[in-house]
Coordinates of C-alpha atoms in Angstrom, one line a residue:
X1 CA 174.9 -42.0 -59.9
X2 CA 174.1 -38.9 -57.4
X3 CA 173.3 -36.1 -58.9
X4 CA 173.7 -32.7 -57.6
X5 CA 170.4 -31.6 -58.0
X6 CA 168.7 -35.1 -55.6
X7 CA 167.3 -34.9 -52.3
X8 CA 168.1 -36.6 -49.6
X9 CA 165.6 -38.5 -47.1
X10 CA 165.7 -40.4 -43.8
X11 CA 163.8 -43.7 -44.6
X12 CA 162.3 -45.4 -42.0
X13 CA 162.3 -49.4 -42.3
X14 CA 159.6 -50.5 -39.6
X15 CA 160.1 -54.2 -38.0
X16 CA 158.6 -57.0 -40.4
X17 CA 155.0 -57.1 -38.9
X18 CA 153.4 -57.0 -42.2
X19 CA 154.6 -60.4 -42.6
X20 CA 154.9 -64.4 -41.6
X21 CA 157.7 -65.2 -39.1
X22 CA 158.4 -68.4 -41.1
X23 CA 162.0 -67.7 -43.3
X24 CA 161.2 -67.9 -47.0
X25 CA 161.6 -70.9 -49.1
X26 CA 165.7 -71.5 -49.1
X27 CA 166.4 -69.7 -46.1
X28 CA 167.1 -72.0 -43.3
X29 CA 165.1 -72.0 -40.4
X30 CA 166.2 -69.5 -37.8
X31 CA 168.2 -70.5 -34.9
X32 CA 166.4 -71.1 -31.2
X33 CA 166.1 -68.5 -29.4
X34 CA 168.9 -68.7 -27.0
X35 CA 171.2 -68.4 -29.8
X36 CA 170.2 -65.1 -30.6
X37 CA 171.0 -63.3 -27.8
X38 CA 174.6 -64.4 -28.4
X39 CA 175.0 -62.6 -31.1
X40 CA 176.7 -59.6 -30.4
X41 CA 178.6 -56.7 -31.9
X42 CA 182.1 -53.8 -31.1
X43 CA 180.6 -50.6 -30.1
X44 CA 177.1 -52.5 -29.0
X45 CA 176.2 -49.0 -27.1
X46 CA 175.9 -47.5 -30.1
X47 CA 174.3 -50.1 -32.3
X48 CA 171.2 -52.1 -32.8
X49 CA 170.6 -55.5 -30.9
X50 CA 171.6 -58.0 -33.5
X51 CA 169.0 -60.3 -32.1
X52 CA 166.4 -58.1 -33.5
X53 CA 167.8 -59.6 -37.2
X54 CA 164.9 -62.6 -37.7
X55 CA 161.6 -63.3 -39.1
X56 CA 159.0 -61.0 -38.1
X57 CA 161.9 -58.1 -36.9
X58 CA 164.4 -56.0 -38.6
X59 CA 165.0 -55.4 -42.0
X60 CA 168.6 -56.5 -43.3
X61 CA 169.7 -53.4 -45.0
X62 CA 173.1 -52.6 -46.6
X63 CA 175.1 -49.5 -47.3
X64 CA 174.5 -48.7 -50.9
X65 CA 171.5 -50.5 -51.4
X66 CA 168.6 -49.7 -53.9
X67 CA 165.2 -49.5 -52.6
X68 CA 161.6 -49.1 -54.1
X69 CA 162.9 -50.4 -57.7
X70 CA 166.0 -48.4 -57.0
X71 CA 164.1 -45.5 -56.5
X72 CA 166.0 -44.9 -53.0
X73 CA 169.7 -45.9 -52.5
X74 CA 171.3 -45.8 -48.6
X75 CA 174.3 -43.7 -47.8
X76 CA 173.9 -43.7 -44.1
X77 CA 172.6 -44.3 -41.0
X78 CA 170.5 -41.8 -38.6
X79 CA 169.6 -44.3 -35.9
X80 CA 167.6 -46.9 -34.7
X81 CA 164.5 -47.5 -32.1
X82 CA 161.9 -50.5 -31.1
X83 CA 160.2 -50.7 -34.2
X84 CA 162.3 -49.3 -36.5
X85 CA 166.2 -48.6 -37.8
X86 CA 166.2 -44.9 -39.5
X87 CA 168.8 -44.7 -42.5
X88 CA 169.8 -41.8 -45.1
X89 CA 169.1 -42.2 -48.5
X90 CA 169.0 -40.2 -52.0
X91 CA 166.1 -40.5 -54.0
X92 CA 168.3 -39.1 -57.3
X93 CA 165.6 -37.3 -58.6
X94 CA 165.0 -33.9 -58.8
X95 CA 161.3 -32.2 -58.5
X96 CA 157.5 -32.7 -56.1
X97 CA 156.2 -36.4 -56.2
X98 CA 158.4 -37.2 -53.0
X99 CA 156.7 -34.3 -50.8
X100 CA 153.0 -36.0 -50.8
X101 CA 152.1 -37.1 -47.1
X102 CA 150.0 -40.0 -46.2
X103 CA 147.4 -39.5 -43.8
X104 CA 148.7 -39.8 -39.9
X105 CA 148.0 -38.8 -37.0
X106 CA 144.2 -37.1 -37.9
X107 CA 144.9 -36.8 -41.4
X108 CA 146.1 -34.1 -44.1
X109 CA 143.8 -31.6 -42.4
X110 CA 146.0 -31.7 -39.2
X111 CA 149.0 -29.7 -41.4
X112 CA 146.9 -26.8 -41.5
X113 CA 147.5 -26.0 -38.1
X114 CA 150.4 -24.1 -37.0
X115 CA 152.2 -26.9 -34.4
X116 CA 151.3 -29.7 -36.8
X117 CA 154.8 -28.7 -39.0
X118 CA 156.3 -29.6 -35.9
X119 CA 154.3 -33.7 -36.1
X120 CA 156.8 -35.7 -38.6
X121 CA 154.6 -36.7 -41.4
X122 CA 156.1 -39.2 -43.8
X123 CA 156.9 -37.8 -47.5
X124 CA 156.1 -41.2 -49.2
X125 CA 156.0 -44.9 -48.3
X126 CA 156.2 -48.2 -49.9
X127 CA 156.6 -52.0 -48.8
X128 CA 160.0 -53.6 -49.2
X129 CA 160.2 -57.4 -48.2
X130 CA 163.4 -59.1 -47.1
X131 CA 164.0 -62.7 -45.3
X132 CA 162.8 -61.2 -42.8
X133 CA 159.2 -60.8 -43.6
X134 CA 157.4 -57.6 -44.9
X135 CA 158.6 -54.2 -44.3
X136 CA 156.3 -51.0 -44.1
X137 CA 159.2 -48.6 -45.1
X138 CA 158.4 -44.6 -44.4
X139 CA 160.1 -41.6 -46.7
X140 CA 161.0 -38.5 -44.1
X141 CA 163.0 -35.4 -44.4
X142 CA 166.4 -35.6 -42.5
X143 CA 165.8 -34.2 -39.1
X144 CA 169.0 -33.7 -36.7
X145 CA 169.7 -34.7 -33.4
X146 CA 167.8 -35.3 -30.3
X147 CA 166.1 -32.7 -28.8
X148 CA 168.8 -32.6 -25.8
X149 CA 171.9 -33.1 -27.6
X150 CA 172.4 -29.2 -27.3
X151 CA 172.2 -29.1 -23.7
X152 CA 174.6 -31.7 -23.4
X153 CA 177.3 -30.3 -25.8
X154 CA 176.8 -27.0 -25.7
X155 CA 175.2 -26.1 -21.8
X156 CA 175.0 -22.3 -22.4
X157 CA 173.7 -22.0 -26.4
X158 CA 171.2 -25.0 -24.9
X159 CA 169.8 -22.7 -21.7
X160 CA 169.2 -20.1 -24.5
X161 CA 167.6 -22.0 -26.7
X162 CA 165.6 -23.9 -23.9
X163 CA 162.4 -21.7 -23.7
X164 CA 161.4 -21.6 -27.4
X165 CA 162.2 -25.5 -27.9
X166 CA 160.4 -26.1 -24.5
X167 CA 157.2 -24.5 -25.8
X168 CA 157.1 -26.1 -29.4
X169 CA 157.6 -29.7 -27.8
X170 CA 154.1 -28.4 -25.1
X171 CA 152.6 -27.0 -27.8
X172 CA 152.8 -30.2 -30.4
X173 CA 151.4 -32.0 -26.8
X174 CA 148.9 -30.0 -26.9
X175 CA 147.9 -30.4 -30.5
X176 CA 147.6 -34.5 -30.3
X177 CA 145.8 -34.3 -27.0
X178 CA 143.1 -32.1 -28.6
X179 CA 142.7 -35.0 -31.3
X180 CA 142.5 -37.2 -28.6
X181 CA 145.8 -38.7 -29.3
X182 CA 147.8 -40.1 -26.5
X183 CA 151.6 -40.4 -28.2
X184 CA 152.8 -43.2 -25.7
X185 CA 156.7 -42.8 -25.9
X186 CA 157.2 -39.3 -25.3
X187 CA 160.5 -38.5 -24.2
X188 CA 164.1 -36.8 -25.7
X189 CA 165.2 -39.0 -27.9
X190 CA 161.7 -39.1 -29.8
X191 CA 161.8 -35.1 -30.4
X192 CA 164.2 -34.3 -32.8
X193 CA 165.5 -30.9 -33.8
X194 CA 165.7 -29.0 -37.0
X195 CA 168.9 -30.1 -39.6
X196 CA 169.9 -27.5 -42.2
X197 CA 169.0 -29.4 -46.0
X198 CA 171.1 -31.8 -47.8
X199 CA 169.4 -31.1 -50.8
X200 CA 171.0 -30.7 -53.7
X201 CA 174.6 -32.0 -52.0
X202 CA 176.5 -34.6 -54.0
X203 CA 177.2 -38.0 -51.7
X204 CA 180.3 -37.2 -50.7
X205 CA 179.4 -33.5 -49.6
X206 CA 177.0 -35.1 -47.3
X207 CA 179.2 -36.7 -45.8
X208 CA 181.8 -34.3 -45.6
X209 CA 179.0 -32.4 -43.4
X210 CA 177.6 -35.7 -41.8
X211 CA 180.9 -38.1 -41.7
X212 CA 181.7 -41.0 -42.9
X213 CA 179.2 -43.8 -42.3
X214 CA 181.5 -46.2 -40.2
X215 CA 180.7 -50.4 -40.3
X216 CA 181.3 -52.8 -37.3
X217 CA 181.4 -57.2 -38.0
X218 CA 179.7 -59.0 -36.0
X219 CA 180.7 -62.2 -34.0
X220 CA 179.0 -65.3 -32.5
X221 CA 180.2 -66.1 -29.0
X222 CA 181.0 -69.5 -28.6
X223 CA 178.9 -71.4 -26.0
X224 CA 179.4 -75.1 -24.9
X225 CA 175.0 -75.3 -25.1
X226 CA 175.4 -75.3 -29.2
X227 CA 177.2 -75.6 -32.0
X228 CA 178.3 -72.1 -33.6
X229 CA 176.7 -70.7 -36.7
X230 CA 178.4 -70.7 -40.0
X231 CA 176.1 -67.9 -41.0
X232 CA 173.4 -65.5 -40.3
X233 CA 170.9 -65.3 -42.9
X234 CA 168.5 -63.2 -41.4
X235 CA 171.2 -60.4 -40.3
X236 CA 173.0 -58.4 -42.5
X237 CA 177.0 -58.5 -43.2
X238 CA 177.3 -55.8 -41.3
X239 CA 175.8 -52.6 -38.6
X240 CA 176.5 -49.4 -39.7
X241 CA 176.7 -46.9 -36.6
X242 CA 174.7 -43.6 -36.3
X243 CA 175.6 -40.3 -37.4
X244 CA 177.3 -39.0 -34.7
X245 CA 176.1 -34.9 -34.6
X246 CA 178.4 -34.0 -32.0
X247 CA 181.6 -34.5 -34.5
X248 CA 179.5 -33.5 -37.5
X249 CA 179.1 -29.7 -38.9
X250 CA 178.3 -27.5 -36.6
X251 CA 176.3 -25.5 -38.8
X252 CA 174.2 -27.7 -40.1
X253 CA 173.1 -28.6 -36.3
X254 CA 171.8 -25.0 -35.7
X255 CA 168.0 -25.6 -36.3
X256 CA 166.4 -25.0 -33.4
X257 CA 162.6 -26.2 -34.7
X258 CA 161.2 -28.9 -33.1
X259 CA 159.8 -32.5 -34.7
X260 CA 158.3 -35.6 -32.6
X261 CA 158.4 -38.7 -33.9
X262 CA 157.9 -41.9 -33.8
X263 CA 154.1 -42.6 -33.3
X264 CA 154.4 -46.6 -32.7
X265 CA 153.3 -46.6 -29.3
X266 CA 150.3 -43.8 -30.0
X267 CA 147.0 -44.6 -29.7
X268 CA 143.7 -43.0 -29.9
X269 CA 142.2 -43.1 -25.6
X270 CA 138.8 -44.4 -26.9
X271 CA 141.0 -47.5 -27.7
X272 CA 143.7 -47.9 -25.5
X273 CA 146.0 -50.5 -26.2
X274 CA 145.7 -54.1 -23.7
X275 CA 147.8 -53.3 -20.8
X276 CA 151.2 -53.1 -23.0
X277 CA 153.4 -49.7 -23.3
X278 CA 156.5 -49.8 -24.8
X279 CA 157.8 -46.4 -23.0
X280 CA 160.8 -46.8 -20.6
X281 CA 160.9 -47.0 -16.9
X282 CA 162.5 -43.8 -16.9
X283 CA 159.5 -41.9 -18.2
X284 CA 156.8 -44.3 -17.8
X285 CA 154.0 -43.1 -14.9
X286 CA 152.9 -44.7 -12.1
X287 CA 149.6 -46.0 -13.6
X288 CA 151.9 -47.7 -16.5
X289 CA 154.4 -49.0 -13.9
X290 CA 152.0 -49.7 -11.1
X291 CA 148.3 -50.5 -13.2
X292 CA 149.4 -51.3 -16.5
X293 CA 147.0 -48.8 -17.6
X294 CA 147.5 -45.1 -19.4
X295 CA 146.1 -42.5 -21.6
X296 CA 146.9 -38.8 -22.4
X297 CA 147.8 -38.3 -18.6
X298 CA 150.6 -40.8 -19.2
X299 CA 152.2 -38.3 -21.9
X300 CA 151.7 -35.3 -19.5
X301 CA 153.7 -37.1 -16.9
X302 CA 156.3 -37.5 -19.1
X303 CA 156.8 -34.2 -20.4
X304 CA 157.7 -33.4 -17.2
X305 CA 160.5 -36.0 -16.9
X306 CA 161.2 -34.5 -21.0
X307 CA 161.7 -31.0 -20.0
X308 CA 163.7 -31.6 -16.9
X309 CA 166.2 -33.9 -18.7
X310 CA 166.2 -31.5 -21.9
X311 CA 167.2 -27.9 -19.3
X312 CA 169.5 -30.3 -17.0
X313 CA 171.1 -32.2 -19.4
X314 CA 170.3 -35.5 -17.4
X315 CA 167.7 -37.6 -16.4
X316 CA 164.9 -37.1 -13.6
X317 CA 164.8 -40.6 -12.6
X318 CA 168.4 -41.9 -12.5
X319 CA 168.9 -43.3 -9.3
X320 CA 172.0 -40.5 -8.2
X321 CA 171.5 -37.3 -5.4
X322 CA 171.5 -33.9 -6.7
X323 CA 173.7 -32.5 -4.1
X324 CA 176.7 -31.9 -5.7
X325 CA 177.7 -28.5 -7.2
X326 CA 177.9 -30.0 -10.7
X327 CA 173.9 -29.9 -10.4
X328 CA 173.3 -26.4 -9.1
X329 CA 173.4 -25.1 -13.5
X330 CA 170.4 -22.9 -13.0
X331 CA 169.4 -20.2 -11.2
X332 CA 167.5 -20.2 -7.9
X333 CA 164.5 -18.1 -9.6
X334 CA 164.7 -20.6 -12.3
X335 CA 164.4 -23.6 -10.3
X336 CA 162.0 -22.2 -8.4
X337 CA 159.8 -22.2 -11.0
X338 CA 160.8 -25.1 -13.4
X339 CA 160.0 -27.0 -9.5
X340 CA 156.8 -25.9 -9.4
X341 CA 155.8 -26.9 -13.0
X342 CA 157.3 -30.1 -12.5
X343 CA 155.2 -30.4 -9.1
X344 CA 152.3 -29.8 -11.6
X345 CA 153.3 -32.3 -14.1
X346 CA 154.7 -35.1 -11.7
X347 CA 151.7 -35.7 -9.5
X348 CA 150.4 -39.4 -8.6
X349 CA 146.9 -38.9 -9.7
X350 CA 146.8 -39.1 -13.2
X351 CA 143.5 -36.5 -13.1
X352 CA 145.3 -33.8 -10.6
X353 CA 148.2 -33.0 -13.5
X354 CA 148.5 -30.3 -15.4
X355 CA 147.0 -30.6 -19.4
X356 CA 149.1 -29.5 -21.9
X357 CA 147.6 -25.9 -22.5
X358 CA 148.0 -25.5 -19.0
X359 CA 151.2 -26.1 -18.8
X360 CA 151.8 -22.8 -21.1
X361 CA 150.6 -20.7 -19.2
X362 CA 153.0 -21.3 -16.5
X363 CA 155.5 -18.3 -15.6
X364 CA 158.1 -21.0 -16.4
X365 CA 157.0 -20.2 -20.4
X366 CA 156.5 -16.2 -19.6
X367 CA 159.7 -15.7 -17.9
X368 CA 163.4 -15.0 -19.4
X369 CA 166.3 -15.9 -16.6

C-alpha cells in the first residue's frame, strides 16, 4: 500500500486536552490514581511513562495504523515529550496539499524571514479522538536527531560543526524574541537537526535507513493495595521505542540545519502564563526556580546552559566537578571565550543578561579555534 512516489511525515499526536477526561460510553472507568504509576515497561529509559495512557493524556496509537480517514498510516516512532509522542508516517500520496502551514508562532508572514525556516511549522493538522479524549494531531517534515547528538557521537565532526549550528539556534532566539515570544522549553533536545528526505522511499527502504521500529509489552506490578488489572483500555497493546540515530545511516544524519520545536510551553510576555513552566531544573533560571516567574530572559538563560551542553557534550548543571582531564575537550582560547559568553548569559538578574542579538556579536561567534 506504499508507494514509491509518498512522503513521509513526523505526526505529532498532542495529549487529549481538547477533550473530557470521562472514558467514553463502554470503556470502563479508569483506575485510581495509584494504580497508574504501576504500570511500567522493559527499556522504561527509552520509552514513554505508561501512566500518561488515560483520559485527558496520551493518544493510544499503533504501528500500522490509519489516521485522518486513512489519509496517514504509522511506520515508526521518532520520540516522545510532555505534551506529545512524535511518530513516522506516510501520507501515500504523491503532490502539494500536505505542504500548507497553519498559522504559528506570528503567522505565515514569519516564513518570510530568513531564520524562520529554521521555526518548525506544521504541514497540516487535523483532530483524531481516541478513548482517551480528543487529539490535536500536527503534520511535520521528519527532522533528525537532537541538536547534541553529534557532539556526543562524533566529538570532532561535532566541534566543527559547533559554530554554524550555535548561531542558527541564537539567531532563531532572536527571531521569537523580536515577536515578543518567549519559547519556555529551550534546551537540546527541543532543537533538532536537519535529516536527509525520505521522500519517495518505499516502507521498507525507510527502514533499512531508519531501522526497524522495535515493540516492548508492558506489565502491571503486582501490589498487595489492589487487585491487578485484566486490561488497560486506555493504553495501547504495546510502546514502540524511538529511532535510534546513532545505529541508523550515517548519511542521512549529516544535515547540519537547525529546527526548534516544540512550542507548548511558549507564550507571548504580555501574557505570561500563572506561575507554571514546564522547563527542567536543569535549564530552568533562577526566577522560575526561585519566583515562579519568567519571560524572554528565562530563554536567554537557557541558551547558555544549551550551548554549553551542545560544545561539551554534557550538561552545565549536573551536580559532578570538572576537574578531570576527560573535561579539558577545548582549547584554553576557546574556553576563554565560550566562559565569558556564558558569564553573559548565566547572570542572576534576569535584566543584566545578554539579548539574543547580543549574544552574536560575541568573538565566541567571530572566531574559528
Amino acid at each position: 500500500m506504499y508507494r514509491a512516489s509518498s512522503r513521509h511525515d513526523s505526526i505529532r499526536y498532542e495529549h487529549g486536552v481538547m477533550g473530557s477526561r470521562q472514558p467514553p460510553d463502554g470503556v470502563k472507568s479508569p483506575p485510581p490514581e495509584h494504580v497508574w504509576r504501576l504500570l511500567t515497561v522493559w527499556w522504561d529509559d527509552f520509552l514513554e511513562a505508561l501512566r500518561g495512557y488515560r483520559p485527558g493524556r496520551h493518544h493510544p496509537i499503533h504501528l500500522q495504523e490509519e489516521l485522518c480517514d486513512g489519509w496517514y498510516r504509522v511506520i515508526h516512532k521518532l520520540g516522545y515529550g510532555g505534551h506529545s509522542t512524535i511518530l513516522v508516517a506516510d501520507d501515500g500520496e504523491d503532490g502539494s496539499p500536505y505542504l500548507r502551514l497553519s498559522a504559528s508562532l506570528g503567522g505565515d508572514h514569519m516564513r518570510d524571514i530568513p531564520a524562520a525556516q529554521r521555526l518548525c511549522f506544521p504541514r497540516e493538522h487535523f483532530v483524531s479522538d481516541s478513548c482517551n479524549g480528543r487529539h490535536l494531531c500536527l503534520v511535520y517534515p521528519v527532522l533528525g536527531p537532537t541538536v547534541d547528538f553529534r557532539i556526543k557521537f562524533d566529538r570532532e565532526e561535532g566541534k566543527n560543526e559547533f559554530q554554524d549550528v550555535a548561531q542558527q539556534i541564537v539567531e532563531t532566539l532572536a527571531l521569537l524574541h523580536s515577536r515578543k515570544i518567549c519559547h519556555g522549553d529551550f534546551r537540546p533536545s527541543n532543537i533538532l537537526l536537519g535529516l536527509e528526505s525520505l521522500d519517495g522511499l518505499e516502507v521498507e527502504e525507510v527502514f533499512a535507513r531508519l531501522g526497524k521500529p522495535c515493540t516492548s509489552k508492558f506489565t502491571i506490578q503486582p501490589s498487595r493495595s489492589w487487585k491487578p488489572l485484566e486490561s488497560t483500555p486506555h493504553a495501547p497493546k504495546y510502546l514502540v521505542l524511538p529511532v535510534d540515530f546513532s545505529r541508523a545511516d550515517k548519511d542521512l544524519v549529516n544535515d547540519p540545519s537547525v529546527h526548534v520545536i516544540d512550542s507548548g510551553e511558549s507564550f507571548d510576555v504580555s501574557q505570561p502564563p500563572p506561575a507554571r513552566f514546564g522547563i527542567p531544573i536543569d535549564y530552568a533560571a533562577p526566577e522560575v526556580v526561585f519566583d515562579k516567574s519568567g519571560a524572554t530572559a528565562m530563554d536567554l538563560w537557557a541558551l547558555g546552559c544549551t550551548l554549553y551542553s551542545i560544545r561539551l557534550g554534557q550538561q552545565l548543571f549536573n551536580g559532578e566537578k570538572c576537574e578531570h582531564p576527560r573535561y579539558q575537550l577545548i582549547s584554553e582560547d576557546e574556553a576563554v571565550d565560550l566562559a565569558d559568553l556564558l558569564e553573559g548569559l548565566l547572570r542572576y538578574e534576569p535584566e543584566e543578561r545578554l539579548s539574543a542579538q547580543e549574544v552574536l556579536k560575541h568573538p565566541r561567534f567571530h572566531t574559528r579555534y
